[in-house]
Amino acid sequence: MTTICLLGLGYIGLPTGSMFALAGKDVIGVDPSPRVQTQLSSGLASIDEPELQTLVTAAINSGRLRVQTRPEPADAFIIAVPTPLDPTTNKADLSFVEQAARDILPLLRRGNLVVLESTVPPGTTRDVLAPILAESGLQPGIDICVAHCPERVLPGRILVELEQNDRLAGGLTPACADRAAELYTAFVKGTIMRTDATTAEMVKVMENTFRDVNVALANEFALIAERIGVDVWEAIRLANHHPRVNVLRPGPGVGGHCIAVDPWFLVDAAPHQARLIRTSREVNDSMPEHVVSRLAELVSPPAPVALLGVTYKAEVDDIRESPALRVAELAVERGYAVRLCDPHVKPDVRGLPAPLLPLEQALRDAEAVVLLVDHRDFQSLDLDLVSVLVGSKRVLDSHNSLDRAEWQKRVFDVSRLGAGMSSGVSRVNA
Ligand SMILES: NC(=O)c1ccc[n+]([C@@H]2O[C@H](COP(=O)([O-])OP(=O)(O)OC[C@H]3O[C@@H](n4cnc5c(N)ncnc54)[C@H](O)[C@@H]3O)[C@@H](O)[C@H]2O)c1
């Protein structure tokens, strides 16, 4: 039986380790985080993801997923640790990858496979990971196989996509790609495409950059539409009738651990060439500020405002790089009395700029309500109750996902991102 030592039991590592365990592999799951240890030692999945609890319980009960704080010798090592952005330089912080590589260094044996799953700048497997592994005295690509197998899953659908998506096995050598591809056939039903490690790294960041640039275009359309007095939602709906056009939805920005981060890896790799990519990042990063300026058209500080949603997108509990969180921070800075509400976020979550309140408390006497995340819960609010609770009937919908007619029926003044006048502009060409 293959033994896998998997470093990093987060959004990617925990589902992946559980899948391998249920596919019959012996998995040693490693994570130094006391929070992860505490939760997993009581059998609880440390992240909120549909069906994950059932999978983790089955994997632990099968005896094939063991959780510990330090790695052990294994046939294959998988590294799924964070690769955040250094906020001061906008460069990838590879310290977690480097540390994980050093952690397994003394355990490496001839014939081992080391897979880097973390998303990294192109060249990292070859130029950062392999040289560290070579300190073991074993030569990467000859004595040990080294590969990059990036993850393409969508939070909220991780388990389905882990199994069904096509994925990449990018080897330091073709033989390394084969070894990695063979490992993942244990549970992957999609096609496993073999390539070299640097191409695999480039492909992964290109995919997320493609999304970011297209969202930036939609956001820019929204800003232009506001400026010239067009309803961008109607314009996009009509444009998308063109057989080769598919404009995405504008919103309060782009967040999460991937799409808001990975494009910077390309900007860093080729700053003079990555002009569109850099500008797209800047457009998306400017959206929270824009939402706050739209809020200022409705009410002035220190008015109490209810901000609905904190996560970076709907139906997840993840607040990393969340544009909604950024809106909240800016609103607090401007002096609003901010009340946050998000049914997906655990009450003990750290780093929020204002109290996280139950819906009724957040809404009570609020002078404006701002929809920042289009969670289903917010689309099915009891509007009669909302009407009674709020202090003033002003709503700003940054996703165009509220049922406007229903809100207007209760005499709410509904503003939407991408529609309506902004900054005092009163007509086209003003
Ligand atoms: N979350 C996603 O949807 C997603 C999708 C595709 C790719 N990725 C990439 O996968 C990687 C992991 O992302 P994530 O969302 O799972 O991160 P995460 O923060 O949820 O989990 C990473 C875990 O690694 C642990 N860790 C840190 N250093 C370690 C070490 N030396 N040994 C063992 N564990 C260690 C941390 O304690 C943490 O629990 C990142 O590079 C990310 O860009 C994430």
Coordinates of N, CA and C in Angstrom, one line a residue, residues 223 225-229 290 293-298 419-430:
L223 N -18.7 50.6 -13.6 CA -18.3 52.0 -13.3 C -18.6 52.9 -14.4
A225 N -21.0 52.5 -16.7 CA -22.4 52.6 -16.8 C -23.0 53.6 -15.7
E226 N -22.4 53.5 -14.5 CA -22.9 54.5 -13.5 C -22.6 55.9 -14.0
R227 N -21.4 56.1 -14.6 CA -20.9 57.4 -15.0 C -21.9 58.0 -16.1
I228 N -22.3 57.1 -17.0 CA -23.1 57.6 -18.1 C -24.6 57.4 -18.0
G229 N -24.9 56.8 -16.8 CA -26.4 56.7 -16.6 C -27.0 55.5 -17.3
H290 N -15.2 52.0 -4.0 CA -16.4 52.5 -4.8 C -17.7 52.2 -4.1
S293 N -18.2 54.7 -1.5 CA -18.6 56.0 -2.0 C -20.1 56.0 -2.4
R294 N -20.6 54.8 -2.9 CA -22.0 54.7 -3.2 C -22.8 54.8 -1.9
L295 N -22.3 54.2 -0.8 CA -23.0 54.2 0.5 C -23.0 55.7 1.0
A296 N -22.0 56.4 0.7 CA -21.9 57.8 1.2 C -23.0 58.7 0.5
E297 N -23.4 58.2 -0.7 CA -24.5 58.9 -1.4 C -25.9 58.7 -0.7
L298 N -25.9 57.6 0.1 CA -27.2 57.3 0.8 C -27.2 57.9 2.2
A419 N -25.6 50.8 -11.5 CA -26.9 51.4 -12.0 C -27.1 52.7 -11.2
G420 N -27.7 53.6 -11.8 CA -28.0 54.9 -11.0 C -26.8 55.8 -11.1
M421 N -27.1 57.0 -10.8 CA -26.1 58.1 -10.9 C -25.1 58.0 -9.7
S422 N -23.9 58.4 -10.0 CA -23.0 58.5 -8.9 C -22.2 59.8 -9.0
S423 N -21.7 60.3 -7.9 CA -20.8 61.5 -7.8 C -21.5 62.7 -8.4
G424 N -22.8 62.8 -8.3 CA -23.5 64.0 -8.7 C -23.7 64.1 -10.2
V425 N -23.3 63.0 -10.9 CA -23.5 63.1 -12.4 C -25.0 62.9 -12.6
S426 N -25.6 63.8 -13.4 CA -27.1 63.7 -13.5 C -27.6 63.3 -14.8
R427 N -26.7 63.4 -15.9 CA -27.2 62.9 -17.2 C -26.0 62.5 -18.0
V428 N -26.3 61.9 -19.1 CA -25.2 61.4 -20.0 C -24.4 62.7 -20.4
N429 N -23.1 62.5 -20.5 CA -22.1 63.5 -20.9 C -22.0 64.6 -19.9
A430 N -22.5 64.5 -18.7 CA -22.4 65.5 -17.7 C -20.9 65.7 -17.3

